[in-house]
mmCIF file with all atom_site columns, C-alpha atoms in Angstrom:
data_model
loop_
_atom_site.group_PDB
_atom_site.id
_atom_site.type_symbol
_atom_site.label_atom_id
_atom_site.label_alt_id
_atom_site.label_comp_id
_atom_site.label_asym_id
_atom_site.label_entity_id
_atom_site.label_seq_id
_atom_site.pdbx_PDB_ins_code
_atom_site.Cartn_x
_atom_site.Cartn_y
_atom_site.Cartn_z
_atom_site.occupancy
_atom_site.B_iso_or_equiv
_atom_site.pdbx_formal_charge
_atom_site.auth_seq_id
_atom_site.auth_comp_id
_atom_site.auth_asym_id
_atom_site.auth_atom_id
_atom_site.pdbx_PDB_model_num
ATOM 1   C CA . ALA P 1 1   ? -11.223 2.806   13.747  1.00 0.00 ? 1   ALA P CA 1
ATOM 2   C CA . GLN P 1 2   ? -10.026 4.506   10.706  1.00 0.00 ? 2   GLN P CA 1
ATOM 3   C CA . SER P 1 3   ? -11.267 4.114   6.890   1.00 0.00 ? 3   SER P CA 1
ATOM 4   C CA . VAL P 1 4   ? -10.766 5.191   3.656   1.00 0.00 ? 4   VAL P CA 1
ATOM 5   C CA . THR P 1 5   ? -13.288 5.819   0.339   1.00 0.00 ? 5   THR P CA 1
ATOM 6   C CA . GLN P 1 6   ? -11.824 6.045   -2.981  1.00 0.00 ? 6   GLN P CA 1
ATOM 7   C CA . LEU P 1 7   ? -15.357 7.307   -4.275  1.00 0.00 ? 7   LEU P CA 1
ATOM 8   C CA . ASP P 1 8   ? -14.559 6.184   -8.060  1.00 0.00 ? 8   ASP P CA 1
ATOM 9   C CA . SER P 1 9   ? -13.121 2.794   -8.980  1.00 0.00 ? 9   SER P CA 1
ATOM 10  C CA . GLN P 1 10  ? -12.426 3.736   -12.517 1.00 0.00 ? 10  GLN P CA 1
ATOM 11  C CA . VAL P 1 11  ? -12.325 7.376   -14.087 1.00 0.00 ? 11  VAL P CA 1
ATOM 12  C CA . PRO P 1 12  ? -11.270 7.602   -18.023 1.00 0.00 ? 12  PRO P CA 1
ATOM 13  C CA . VAL P 1 13  ? -9.688  11.247  -19.265 1.00 0.00 ? 13  VAL P CA 1
ATOM 14  C CA . PHE P 1 14  ? -8.259  12.306  -22.256 1.00 0.00 ? 14  PHE P CA 1
ATOM 15  C CA . GLU P 1 15  ? -4.624  13.118  -23.176 1.00 0.00 ? 15  GLU P CA 1
ATOM 16  C CA . GLU P 1 16  ? -4.336  16.727  -21.692 1.00 0.00 ? 16  GLU P CA 1
ATOM 17  C CA . ALA P 1 17  ? -7.229  17.231  -19.634 1.00 0.00 ? 17  ALA P CA 1
ATOM 18  C CA . PRO P 1 18  ? -7.464  17.607  -16.035 1.00 0.00 ? 18  PRO P CA 1
ATOM 19  C CA . VAL P 1 19  ? -8.281  14.670  -13.364 1.00 0.00 ? 19  VAL P CA 1
ATOM 20  C CA . GLU P 1 20  ? -9.507  14.529  -10.030 1.00 0.00 ? 20  GLU P CA 1
ATOM 21  C CA . LEU P 1 21  ? -9.475  11.640  -8.100  1.00 0.00 ? 21  LEU P CA 1
ATOM 22  C CA . ARG P 1 22  ? -11.715 11.371  -5.018  1.00 0.00 ? 22  ARG P CA 1
ATOM 23  C CA . CYS P 1 23  ? -10.709 10.109  -1.332  1.00 0.00 ? 23  CYS P CA 1
ATOM 24  C CA . ASN P 1 24  ? -12.299 10.521  2.217   1.00 0.00 ? 24  ASN P CA 1
ATOM 25  C CA . TYR P 1 25  ? -11.052 9.197   4.931   1.00 0.00 ? 25  TYR P CA 1
ATOM 26  C CA . SER P 1 26  ? -12.490 8.730   8.224   1.00 0.00 ? 26  SER P CA 1
ATOM 27  C CA . SER P 1 27  ? -11.118 8.743   11.826  1.00 0.00 ? 27  SER P CA 1
ATOM 28  C CA . SER P 1 28  ? -11.321 9.610   15.445  1.00 0.00 ? 28  SER P CA 1
ATOM 29  C CA . VAL P 1 29  ? -7.786  10.776  15.907  1.00 0.00 ? 29  VAL P CA 1
ATOM 30  C CA . SER P 1 30  ? -5.563  12.986  13.857  1.00 0.00 ? 30  SER P CA 1
ATOM 31  C CA . VAL P 1 31  ? -4.195  11.352  10.788  1.00 0.00 ? 31  VAL P CA 1
ATOM 32  C CA . TYR P 1 32  ? -1.067  11.737  7.953   1.00 0.00 ? 32  TYR P CA 1
ATOM 33  C CA . LEU P 1 33  ? -2.425  11.119  4.406   1.00 0.00 ? 33  LEU P CA 1
ATOM 34  C CA . PHE P 1 34  ? -0.320  10.100  1.430   1.00 0.00 ? 34  PHE P CA 1
ATOM 35  C CA . TRP P 1 35  ? -1.311  8.780   -2.639  1.00 0.00 ? 35  TRP P CA 1
ATOM 36  C CA . TYR P 1 36  ? 0.362   5.936   -3.950  1.00 0.00 ? 36  TYR P CA 1
ATOM 37  C CA . VAL P 1 37  ? 0.711   5.145   -7.683  1.00 0.00 ? 37  VAL P CA 1
ATOM 38  C CA . GLN P 1 38  ? 0.905   1.252   -9.183  1.00 0.00 ? 38  GLN P CA 1
ATOM 39  C CA . TYR P 1 39  ? 1.434   0.732   -12.974 1.00 0.00 ? 39  TYR P CA 1
ATOM 40  C CA . PRO P 1 40  ? 1.277   -2.296  -14.447 1.00 0.00 ? 40  PRO P CA 1
ATOM 41  C CA . ASN P 1 41  ? 3.321   -4.938  -13.023 1.00 0.00 ? 41  ASN P CA 1
ATOM 42  C CA . GLN P 1 42  ? 5.301   -2.313  -10.298 1.00 0.00 ? 42  GLN P CA 1
ATOM 43  C CA . GLY P 1 43  ? 5.146   -1.663  -7.074  1.00 0.00 ? 43  GLY P CA 1
ATOM 44  C CA . LEU P 1 44  ? 3.683   0.975   -5.083  1.00 0.00 ? 44  LEU P CA 1
ATOM 45  C CA . GLN P 1 45  ? 5.424   4.439   -5.300  1.00 0.00 ? 45  GLN P CA 1
ATOM 46  C CA . LEU P 1 46  ? 4.620   6.986   -3.289  1.00 0.00 ? 46  LEU P CA 1
ATOM 47  C CA . LEU P 1 47  ? 3.296   10.194  -5.336  1.00 0.00 ? 47  LEU P CA 1
ATOM 48  C CA . LEU P 1 48  ? 2.919   12.634  -2.200  1.00 0.00 ? 48  LEU P CA 1
ATOM 49  C CA . LYS P 1 49  ? 2.225   12.952  1.253   1.00 0.00 ? 49  LYS P CA 1
ATOM 50  C CA . TYR P 1 50  ? 0.681   15.537  3.811   1.00 0.00 ? 50  TYR P CA 1
ATOM 51  C CA . LEU P 1 51  ? 1.973   15.455  7.591   1.00 0.00 ? 51  LEU P CA 1
ATOM 52  C CA . SER P 1 52  ? 1.092   19.233  8.935   1.00 0.00 ? 52  SER P CA 1
ATOM 53  C CA . GLY P 1 53  ? 1.451   22.614  7.369   1.00 0.00 ? 53  GLY P CA 1
ATOM 54  C CA . SER P 1 54  ? 0.241   23.812  4.321   1.00 0.00 ? 54  SER P CA 1
ATOM 55  C CA . THR P 1 55  ? -3.036  22.032  3.010   1.00 0.00 ? 55  THR P CA 1
ATOM 56  C CA . LEU P 1 56  ? -1.745  22.026  -1.004  1.00 0.00 ? 56  LEU P CA 1
ATOM 57  C CA . VAL P 1 57  ? 0.683   19.305  -1.595  1.00 0.00 ? 57  VAL P CA 1
ATOM 58  C CA . LYS P 1 58  ? 2.470   18.646  -3.972  1.00 0.00 ? 58  LYS P CA 1
ATOM 59  C CA . GLY P 1 59  ? 3.992   15.326  -5.369  1.00 0.00 ? 59  GLY P CA 1
ATOM 60  C CA . ILE P 1 60  ? 6.205   13.970  -8.169  1.00 0.00 ? 60  ILE P CA 1
ATOM 61  C CA . ASN P 1 61  ? 4.551   13.796  -11.700 1.00 0.00 ? 61  ASN P CA 1
ATOM 62  C CA . GLY P 1 62  ? 2.875   17.429  -11.798 1.00 0.00 ? 62  GLY P CA 1
ATOM 63  C CA . PHE P 1 63  ? 0.105   15.811  -9.353  1.00 0.00 ? 63  PHE P CA 1
ATOM 64  C CA . GLU P 1 64  ? -1.226  17.562  -6.371  1.00 0.00 ? 64  GLU P CA 1
ATOM 65  C CA . ALA P 1 65  ? -3.449  17.268  -3.031  1.00 0.00 ? 65  ALA P CA 1
ATOM 66  C CA . GLU P 1 66  ? -5.255  19.419  -0.892  1.00 0.00 ? 66  GLU P CA 1
ATOM 67  C CA . PHE P 1 67  ? -6.194  18.210  2.563   1.00 0.00 ? 67  PHE P CA 1
ATOM 68  C CA . ASN P 1 68  ? -9.426  19.308  3.999   1.00 0.00 ? 68  ASN P CA 1
ATOM 69  C CA . LYS P 1 69  ? -9.764  18.705  7.318   1.00 0.00 ? 69  LYS P CA 1
ATOM 70  C CA . SER P 1 70  ? -13.910 19.613  7.754   1.00 0.00 ? 70  SER P CA 1
ATOM 71  C CA . GLN P 1 71  ? -14.842 17.321  4.604   1.00 0.00 ? 71  GLN P CA 1
ATOM 72  C CA . THR P 1 72  ? -12.319 14.746  5.875   1.00 0.00 ? 72  THR P CA 1
ATOM 73  C CA . SER P 1 73  ? -11.588 14.631  2.460   1.00 0.00 ? 73  SER P CA 1
ATOM 74  C CA . PHE P 1 74  ? -7.760  14.351  0.812   1.00 0.00 ? 74  PHE P CA 1
ATOM 75  C CA . HIS P 1 75  ? -8.433  14.785  -3.075  1.00 0.00 ? 75  HIS P CA 1
ATOM 76  C CA . LEU P 1 76  ? -5.550  13.918  -6.098  1.00 0.00 ? 76  LEU P CA 1
ATOM 77  C CA . ARG P 1 77  ? -5.760  16.710  -8.852  1.00 0.00 ? 77  ARG P CA 1
ATOM 78  C CA . LYS P 1 78  ? -3.187  16.847  -11.811 1.00 0.00 ? 78  LYS P CA 1
ATOM 79  C CA . PRO P 1 79  ? -4.271  19.610  -14.438 1.00 0.00 ? 79  PRO P CA 1
ATOM 80  C CA . SER P 1 80  ? -3.211  17.497  -17.601 1.00 0.00 ? 80  SER P CA 1
ATOM 81  C CA . VAL P 1 81  ? -2.379  14.411  -17.974 1.00 0.00 ? 81  VAL P CA 1
ATOM 82  C CA . HIS P 1 82  ? -0.736  12.311  -19.939 1.00 0.00 ? 82  HIS P CA 1
ATOM 83  C CA . ILE P 1 83  ? -1.172  9.040   -21.559 1.00 0.00 ? 83  ILE P CA 1
ATOM 84  C CA . SER P 1 84  ? 1.934   7.691   -19.099 1.00 0.00 ? 84  SER P CA 1
ATOM 85  C CA . ASP P 1 85  ? -0.204  8.566   -16.138 1.00 0.00 ? 85  ASP P CA 1
ATOM 86  C CA . THR P 1 86  ? -2.147  5.699   -16.717 1.00 0.00 ? 86  THR P CA 1
ATOM 87  C CA . ALA P 1 87  ? -1.881  3.463   -13.361 1.00 0.00 ? 87  ALA P CA 1
ATOM 88  C CA . GLU P 1 88  ? -4.059  2.601   -10.297 1.00 0.00 ? 88  GLU P CA 1
ATOM 89  C CA . TYR P 1 89  ? -4.005  5.330   -7.497  1.00 0.00 ? 89  TYR P CA 1
ATOM 90  C CA . PHE P 1 90  ? -4.458  4.522   -3.868  1.00 0.00 ? 90  PHE P CA 1
ATOM 91  C CA . CYS P 1 91  ? -4.935  6.749   -0.836  1.00 0.00 ? 91  CYS P CA 1
ATOM 92  C CA . ALA P 1 92  ? -3.626  6.060   2.249   1.00 0.00 ? 92  ALA P CA 1
ATOM 93  C CA . VAL P 1 93  ? -3.910  6.903   6.066   1.00 0.00 ? 93  VAL P CA 1
ATOM 94  C CA . SER P 1 94  ? -2.003  6.360   9.213   1.00 0.00 ? 94  SER P CA 1
ATOM 95  C CA . VAL P 1 95  ? -2.903  6.738   12.661  1.00 0.00 ? 95  VAL P CA 1
ATOM 96  C CA . ASN P 1 96  ? -1.415  9.214   14.966  1.00 0.00 ? 96  ASN P CA 1
ATOM 97  C CA . ALA P 1 97  ? -2.494  8.155   18.075  1.00 0.00 ? 97  ALA P CA 1
ATOM 98  C CA . GLY P 1 98  ? 0.836   9.337   19.823  1.00 0.00 ? 98  GLY P CA 1
ATOM 99  C CA . GLY P 1 99  ? 3.223   7.371   21.949  1.00 0.00 ? 99  GLY P CA 1
ATOM 100 C CA . THR P 1 100 ? 4.438   4.736   19.811  1.00 0.00 ? 100 THR P CA 1
ATOM 101 C CA . SER P 1 101 ? 2.351   5.475   16.607  1.00 0.00 ? 101 SER P CA 1
ATOM 102 C CA . TYR P 1 102 ? 4.203   3.947   13.726  1.00 0.00 ? 102 TYR P CA 1
ATOM 103 C CA . GLY P 1 103 ? 3.447   3.342   9.869   1.00 0.00 ? 103 GLY P CA 1
ATOM 104 C CA . LYS P 1 104 ? 0.929   1.554   9.394   1.00 0.00 ? 104 LYS P CA 1
ATOM 105 C CA . LEU P 1 105 ? -1.193  1.968   6.547   1.00 0.00 ? 105 LEU P CA 1
ATOM 106 C CA . THR P 1 106 ? -5.247  1.927   5.662   1.00 0.00 ? 106 THR P CA 1
ATOM 107 C CA . PHE P 1 107 ? -5.249  2.203   2.083   1.00 0.00 ? 107 PHE P CA 1
ATOM 108 C CA . GLY P 1 108 ? -8.763  2.768   0.253   1.00 0.00 ? 108 GLY P CA 1
ATOM 109 C CA . GLN P 1 109 ? -10.161 0.370   -2.520  1.00 0.00 ? 109 GLN P CA 1
ATOM 110 C CA . GLY P 1 110 ? -7.733  2.501   -5.476  1.00 0.00 ? 110 GLY P CA 1
ATOM 111 C CA . THR P 1 111 ? -9.085  3.939   -7.964  1.00 0.00 ? 111 THR P CA 1
ATOM 112 C CA . ILE P 1 112 ? -7.582  3.207   -11.809 1.00 0.00 ? 112 ILE P CA 1
ATOM 113 C CA . LEU P 1 113 ? -7.201  5.782   -14.085 1.00 0.00 ? 113 LEU P CA 1
ATOM 114 C CA . THR P 1 114 ? -7.600  5.331   -18.044 1.00 0.00 ? 114 THR P CA 1
ATOM 115 C CA . VAL P 1 115 ? -5.936  7.951   -20.290 1.00 0.00 ? 115 VAL P CA 1
ATOM 116 C CA . HIS P 1 116 ? -7.207  8.060   -23.913 1.00 0.00 ? 116 HIS P CA 1
ATOM 117 C CA . PRO P 1 117 ? -5.408  9.818   -26.657 1.00 0.00 ? 117 PRO P CA 1
ATOM 118 C CA . GLY J 2 1   ? 20.933  1.827   -4.598  1.00 0.00 ? 1   GLY J CA 1
ATOM 119 C CA . ALA J 2 2   ? 18.513  -1.483  -4.420  1.00 0.00 ? 2   ALA J CA 1
ATOM 120 C CA . GLY J 2 3   ? 14.780  -1.270  -3.734  1.00 0.00 ? 3   GLY J CA 1
ATOM 121 C CA . VAL J 2 4   ? 12.618  -3.738  -1.957  1.00 0.00 ? 4   VAL J CA 1
ATOM 122 C CA . SER J 2 5   ? 13.113  -6.947  -3.308  1.00 0.00 ? 5   SER J CA 1
ATOM 123 C CA . GLN J 2 6   ? 10.419  -10.160 -3.552  1.00 0.00 ? 6   GLN J CA 1
ATOM 124 C CA . THR J 2 7   ? 10.689  -14.272 -4.425  1.00 0.00 ? 7   THR J CA 1
ATOM 125 C CA . PRO J 2 8   ? 9.171   -15.742 -5.614  1.00 0.00 ? 8   PRO J CA 1
ATOM 126 C CA . SER J 2 9   ? 6.974   -13.149 -8.434  1.00 0.00 ? 9   SER J CA 1
ATOM 127 C CA . ASN J 2 10  ? 4.545   -15.860 -8.994  1.00 0.00 ? 10  ASN J CA 1
ATOM 128 C CA . LYS J 2 11  ? 3.447   -18.552 -6.574  1.00 0.00 ? 11  LYS J CA 1
ATOM 129 C CA . VAL J 2 12  ? 1.096   -21.809 -7.799  1.00 0.00 ? 12  VAL J CA 1
ATOM 130 C CA . THR J 2 13  ? 0.594   -23.843 -5.038  1.00 0.00 ? 13  THR J CA 1
ATOM 131 C CA . GLU J 2 14  ? -2.623  -26.988 -4.253  1.00 0.00 ? 14  GLU J CA 1
ATOM 132 C CA . LYS J 2 15  ? -5.072  -26.201 -1.831  1.00 0.00 ? 15  LYS J CA 1
ATOM 133 C CA . GLY J 2 16  ? -3.083  -27.627 1.461   1.00 0.00 ? 16  GLY J CA 1
ATOM 134 C CA . LYS J 2 17  ? 0.176   -26.861 1.124   1.00 0.00 ? 17  LYS J CA 1
ATOM 135 C CA . TYR J 2 18  ? 2.562   -24.643 2.557   1.00 0.00 ? 18  TYR J CA 1
ATOM 136 C CA . VAL J 2 19  ? 4.233   -21.562 1.313   1.00 0.00 ? 19  VAL J CA 1
ATOM 137 C CA . GLU J 2 20  ? 7.326   -19.132 2.296   1.00 0.00 ? 20  GLU J CA 1
ATOM 138 C CA . LEU J 2 21  ? 7.253   -15.882 0.995   1.00 0.00 ? 21  LEU J CA 1
ATOM 139 C CA . ARG J 2 22  ? 10.437  -13.994 0.604   1.00 0.00 ? 22  ARG J CA 1
ATOM 140 C CA . CYS J 2 23  ? 11.021  -10.402 1.393   1.00 0.00 ? 23  CYS J CA 1
ATOM 141 C CA . ASP J 2 24  ? 14.246  -8.276  0.757   1.00 0.00 ? 24  ASP J CA 1
ATOM 142 C CA . PRO J 2 25  ? 14.216  -4.770  2.290   1.00 0.00 ? 25  PRO J CA 1
ATOM 143 C CA . ILE J 2 26  ? 15.860  -1.695  1.409   1.00 0.00 ? 26  ILE J CA 1
ATOM 144 C CA . SER J 2 27  ? 19.744  -2.059  3.366   1.00 0.00 ? 27  SER J CA 1
ATOM 145 C CA . GLY J 2 28  ? 19.660  -0.282  6.496   1.00 0.00 ? 28  GLY J CA 1
ATOM 146 C CA . HIS J 2 29  ? 15.564  -0.103  6.958   1.00 0.00 ? 29  HIS J CA 1
ATOM 147 C CA . THR J 2 30  ? 14.660  -1.034  10.577  1.00 0.00 ? 30  THR J CA 1
ATOM 148 C CA . ALA J 2 31  ? 11.212  -1.350  9.785   1.00 0.00 ? 31  ALA J CA 1
ATOM 149 C CA . LEU J 2 32  ? 8.986   -3.908  7.416   1.00 0.00 ? 32  LEU J CA 1
ATOM 150 C CA . TYR J 2 33  ? 6.114   -4.195  6.568   1.00 0.00 ? 33  TYR J CA 1
ATOM 151 C CA . TRP J 2 34  ? 3.652   -7.274  4.764   1.00 0.00 ? 34  TRP J CA 1
ATOM 152 C CA . TYR J 2 35  ? 0.441   -6.262  3.103   1.00 0.00 ? 35  TYR J CA 1
ATOM 153 C CA . ARG J 2 36  ? -2.269  -8.501  1.137   1.00 0.00 ? 36  ARG J CA 1
ATOM 154 C CA . GLN J 2 37  ? -3.531  -7.028  -1.835  1.00 0.00 ? 37  GLN J CA 1
ATOM 155 C CA . SER J 2 38  ? -6.788  -8.969  -3.220  1.00 0.00 ? 38  SER J CA 1
ATOM 156 C CA . LEU J 2 39  ? -8.235  -8.738  -6.868  1.00 0.00 ? 39  LEU J CA 1
ATOM 157 C CA . GLY J 2 40  ? -9.626  -5.152  -6.639  1.00 0.00 ? 40  GLY J CA 1
ATOM 158 C CA . GLN J 2 41  ? -9.155  -4.198  -3.683  1.00 0.00 ? 41  GLN J CA 1
ATOM 159 C CA . GLY J 2 42  ? -6.230  -1.948  -1.600  1.00 0.00 ? 42  GLY J CA 1
ATOM 160 C CA . PRO J 2 43  ? -3.513  -3.166  0.071   1.00 0.00 ? 43  PRO J CA 1
ATOM 161 C CA . GLU J 2 44  ? -4.762  -4.496  3.505   1.00 0.00 ? 44  GLU J CA 1
ATOM 162 C CA . PHE J 2 45  ? -1.783  -4.948  6.606   1.00 0.00 ? 45  PHE J CA 1
ATOM 163 C CA . LEU J 2 46  ? -0.609  -7.679  8.009   1.00 0.00 ? 46  LEU J CA 1
ATOM 164 C CA . ILE J 2 47  ? 2.126   -7.581  10.221  1.00 0.00 ? 47  ILE J CA 1
ATOM 165 C CA . TYR J 2 48  ? 4.821   -4.709  11.158  1.00 0.00 ? 48  TYR J CA 1
ATOM 166 C CA . PHE J 2 49  ? 8.542   -5.424  12.447  1.00 0.00 ? 49  PHE J CA 1
ATOM 167 C CA . GLN J 2 50  ? 10.311  -3.089  14.004  1.00 0.00 ? 50  GLN J CA 1
ATOM 168 C CA . GLY J 2 51  ? 13.621  -4.520  13.955  1.00 0.00 ? 51  GLY J CA 1
ATOM 169 C CA . THR J 2 52  ? 14.396  -9.000  14.650  1.00 0.00 ? 52  THR J CA 1
ATOM 170 C CA . GLY J 2 53  ? 10.215  -8.463  16.666  1.00 0.00 ? 53  GLY J CA 1
ATOM 171 C CA . ALA J 2 54  ? 6.871   -8.121  15.511  1.00 0.00 ? 54  ALA J CA 1
ATOM 172 C CA . ALA J 2 55  ? 5.258   -5.638  16.947  1.00 0.00 ? 55  ALA J CA 1
ATOM 173 C CA . ASP J 2 56  ? 1.823   -5.079  15.602  1.00 0.00 ? 56  ASP J CA 1
ATOM 174 C CA . ASP J 2 57  ? 0.458   -8.682  13.895  1.00 0.00 ? 57  ASP J CA 1
ATOM 175 C CA . SER J 2 58  ? -2.963  -7.824  14.516  1.00 0.00 ? 58  SER J CA 1
ATOM 176 C CA . GLY J 2 59  ? -3.607  -8.460  10.659  1.00 0.00 ? 59  GLY J CA 1
ATOM 177 C CA . LEU J 2 60  ? -2.507  -11.457 10.226  1.00 0.00 ? 60  LEU J CA 1
ATOM 178 C CA . PRO J 2 61  ? -6.040  -13.435 9.252   1.00 0.00 ? 61  PRO J CA 1
ATOM 179 C CA . ASN J 2 62  ? -5.282  -16.499 11.558  1.00 0.00 ? 62  ASN J CA 1
ATOM 180 C CA . ASP J 2 63  ? -2.794  -19.099 12.663  1.00 0.00 ? 63  ASP J CA 1
ATOM 181 C CA . ARG J 2 64  ? -2.172  -20.441 9.585   1.00 0.00 ? 64  ARG J CA 1
ATOM 182 C CA . PHE J 2 65  ? 0.169   -17.371 8.825   1.00 0.00 ? 65  PHE J CA 1
ATOM 183 C CA . PHE J 2 66  ? 3.344   -16.800 10.458  1.00 0.00 ? 66  PHE J CA 1
ATOM 184 C CA . ALA J 2 67  ? 6.659   -14.657 9.641   1.00 0.00 ? 67  ALA J CA 1
ATOM 185 C CA . VAL J 2 68  ? 9.486   -14.179 11.198  1.00 0.00 ? 68  VAL J CA 1
ATOM 186 C CA . ARG J 2 69  ? 12.499  -11.672 10.523  1.00 0.00 ? 69  ARG J CA 1
ATOM 187 C CA . PRO J 2 70  ? 15.435  -12.909 12.350  1.00 0.00 ? 70  PRO J CA 1
ATOM 188 C CA . GLU J 2 71  ? 18.417  -10.989 11.594  1.00 0.00 ? 71  GLU J CA 1
ATOM 189 C CA . GLY J 2 72  ? 16.495  -8.138  11.672  1.00 0.00 ? 72  GLY J CA 1
ATOM 190 C CA . SER J 2 73  ? 17.124  -7.986  7.608   1.00 0.00 ? 73  SER J CA 1
ATOM 191 C CA . VAL J 2 74  ? 14.812  -10.234 5.098   1.00 0.00 ? 74  VAL J CA 1
ATOM 192 C CA . SER J 2 75  ? 11.579  -11.355 6.141   1.00 0.00 ? 75  SER J CA 1
ATOM 193 C CA . THR J 2 76  ? 9.551   -14.604 5.292   1.00 0.00 ? 76  THR J CA 1
ATOM 194 C CA . LEU J 2 77  ? 6.039   -14.917 5.405   1.00 0.00 ? 77  LEU J CA 1
ATOM 195 C CA . LYS J 2 78  ? 5.027   -18.418 5.708   1.00 0.00 ? 78  LYS J CA 1
ATOM 196 C CA . ILE J 2 79  ? 1.638   -19.601 5.106   1.00 0.00 ? 79  ILE J CA 1
ATOM 197 C CA . GLN J 2 80  ? 0.746   -23.474 6.006   1.00 0.00 ? 80  GLN J CA 1
ATOM 198 C CA . ARG J 2 81  ? -2.376  -25.681 5.048   1.00 0.00 ? 81  ARG J CA 1
ATOM 199 C CA . THR J 2 82  ? -3.143  -23.293 2.175   1.00 0.00 ? 82  THR J CA 1
ATOM 200 C CA . GLU J 2 83  ? -6.880  -21.805 1.283   1.00 0.00 ? 83  GLU J CA 1
ATOM 201 C CA . ARG J 2 84  ? -8.235  -20.899 -1.864  1.00 0.00 ? 84  ARG J CA 1
ATOM 202 C CA . GLY J 2 85  ? -8.977  -17.275 -0.445  1.00 0.00 ? 85  GLY J CA 1
ATOM 203 C CA . ASP J 2 86  ? -5.328  -16.690 0.033   1.00 0.00 ? 86  ASP J CA 1
ATOM 204 C CA . SER J 2 87  ? -4.908  -16.411 -3.288  1.00 0.00 ? 87  SER J CA 1
ATOM 205 C CA . ALA J 2 88  ? -3.664  -12.710 -3.483  1.00 0.00 ? 88  ALA J CA 1
ATOM 206 C CA . VAL J 2 89  ? -0.784  -10.351 -3.887  1.00 0.00 ? 89  VAL J CA 1
ATOM 207 C CA . TYR J 2 90  ? 1.172   -10.111 -1.116  1.00 0.00 ? 90  TYR J CA 1
ATOM 208 C CA . LEU J 2 91  ? 3.385   -6.931  -0.685  1.00 0.00 ? 91  LEU J CA 1
ATOM 209 C CA . CYS J 2 92  ? 6.453   -6.295  1.473   1.00 0.00 ? 92  CYS J CA 1
ATOM 210 C CA . ALA J 2 93  ? 6.968   -2.407  2.163   1.00 0.00 ? 93  ALA J CA 1
ATOM 211 C CA . SER J 2 94  ? 10.288  -0.819  4.336   1.00 0.00 ? 94  SER J CA 1
ATOM 212 C CA . SER J 2 95  ? 10.959  2.778   6.024   1.00 0.00 ? 95  SER J CA 1
ATOM 213 C CA . LEU J 2 96  ? 14.087  3.644   7.793   1.00 0.00 ? 96  LEU J CA 1
ATOM 214 C CA . THR J 2 97  ? 12.673  3.907   11.002  1.00 0.00 ? 97  THR J CA 1
ATOM 215 C CA . GLY J 2 98  ? 9.442   2.721   11.396  1.00 0.00 ? 98  GLY J CA 1
ATOM 216 C CA . LEU J 2 99  ? 8.090   6.604   12.126  1.00 0.00 ? 99  LEU J CA 1
ATOM 217 C CA . LEU J 2 100 ? 4.782   7.653   10.903  1.00 0.00 ? 100 LEU J CA 1
ATOM 218 C CA . THR J 2 101 ? 6.344   10.170  8.819   1.00 0.00 ? 101 THR J CA 1
ATOM 219 C CA . ASP J 2 102 ? 8.786   7.814   6.793   1.00 0.00 ? 102 ASP J CA 1
ATOM 220 C CA . THR J 2 103 ? 8.048   7.203   3.178   1.00 0.00 ? 103 THR J CA 1
ATOM 221 C CA . GLN J 2 104 ? 7.327   3.279   2.848   1.00 0.00 ? 104 GLN J CA 1
ATOM 222 C CA . TYR J 2 105 ? 9.392   1.853   0.049   1.00 0.00 ? 105 TYR J CA 1
ATOM 223 C CA . PHE J 2 106 ? 7.124   -1.078  -1.931  1.00 0.00 ? 106 PHE J CA 1
ATOM 224 C CA . GLY J 2 107 ? 8.332   -4.406  -3.712  1.00 0.00 ? 107 GLY J CA 1
ATOM 225 C CA . PRO J 2 108 ? 6.867   -5.878  -6.375  1.00 0.00 ? 108 PRO J CA 1
ATOM 226 C CA . GLY J 2 109 ? 4.681   -8.113  -4.962  1.00 0.00 ? 109 GLY J CA 1
ATOM 227 C CA . THR J 2 110 ? 4.492   -11.805 -4.857  1.00 0.00 ? 110 THR J CA 1
ATOM 228 C CA . ARG J 2 111 ? 1.508   -13.119 -6.717  1.00 0.00 ? 111 ARG J CA 1
ATOM 229 C CA . LEU J 2 112 ? 0.382   -16.374 -4.983  1.00 0.00 ? 112 LEU J CA 1
ATOM 230 C CA . THR J 2 113 ? -2.224  -18.377 -6.251  1.00 0.00 ? 113 THR J CA 1
ATOM 231 C CA . VAL J 2 114 ? -4.247  -21.276 -4.930  1.00 0.00 ? 114 VAL J CA 1
ATOM 232 C CA . LEU J 2 115 ? -5.965  -24.078 -7.153  1.00 0.00 ? 115 LEU J CA 1
#
């Protein structure tokens, strides 16, 4: 079975500072990787996803993530955060077991990013 | 266009009661997922529909939980004899085909509180 670990439950940061939210996964088969963001009182919104190809993936709102197969990581980064980035961020995987695989997601526990002025 | 909608947004019920939670997916999406998010946790998979059929219900915690999607669009999650431990936010998501590569679009969730 696959699992996802988000190493930090809360990350406080000042506005315009860089930020990295860490995500590690475990799986015996290949996976697709996702980052979702949840703003207060809103549904989950896809930030970016890694399916194949370049290991550096760019998403919306200036976020990017790098897939590292050897370290089984998919850390999310932003070079300069804004107050509006305050939200909870979830890393997720779907398992590519071939055949009839479908998009069932396994999520991490979430990281609350708080951007201070 | 309209996104995924869920009703009600909040539901408070008493232990032992029956509840129904509704999900309206994006029009034309054949795949529909239900997840449950407990306080301080990430969402956990409950059930996946492809069209009208439940292709994977392995995440349903026990036989008190049941879901239907009779016409391949709207889905209802049904919980019998609710328990306090069922309190959580229930999320619905839909995607165009259900492929691994498809983006899942989430609704705002239904917050269920069992007193």
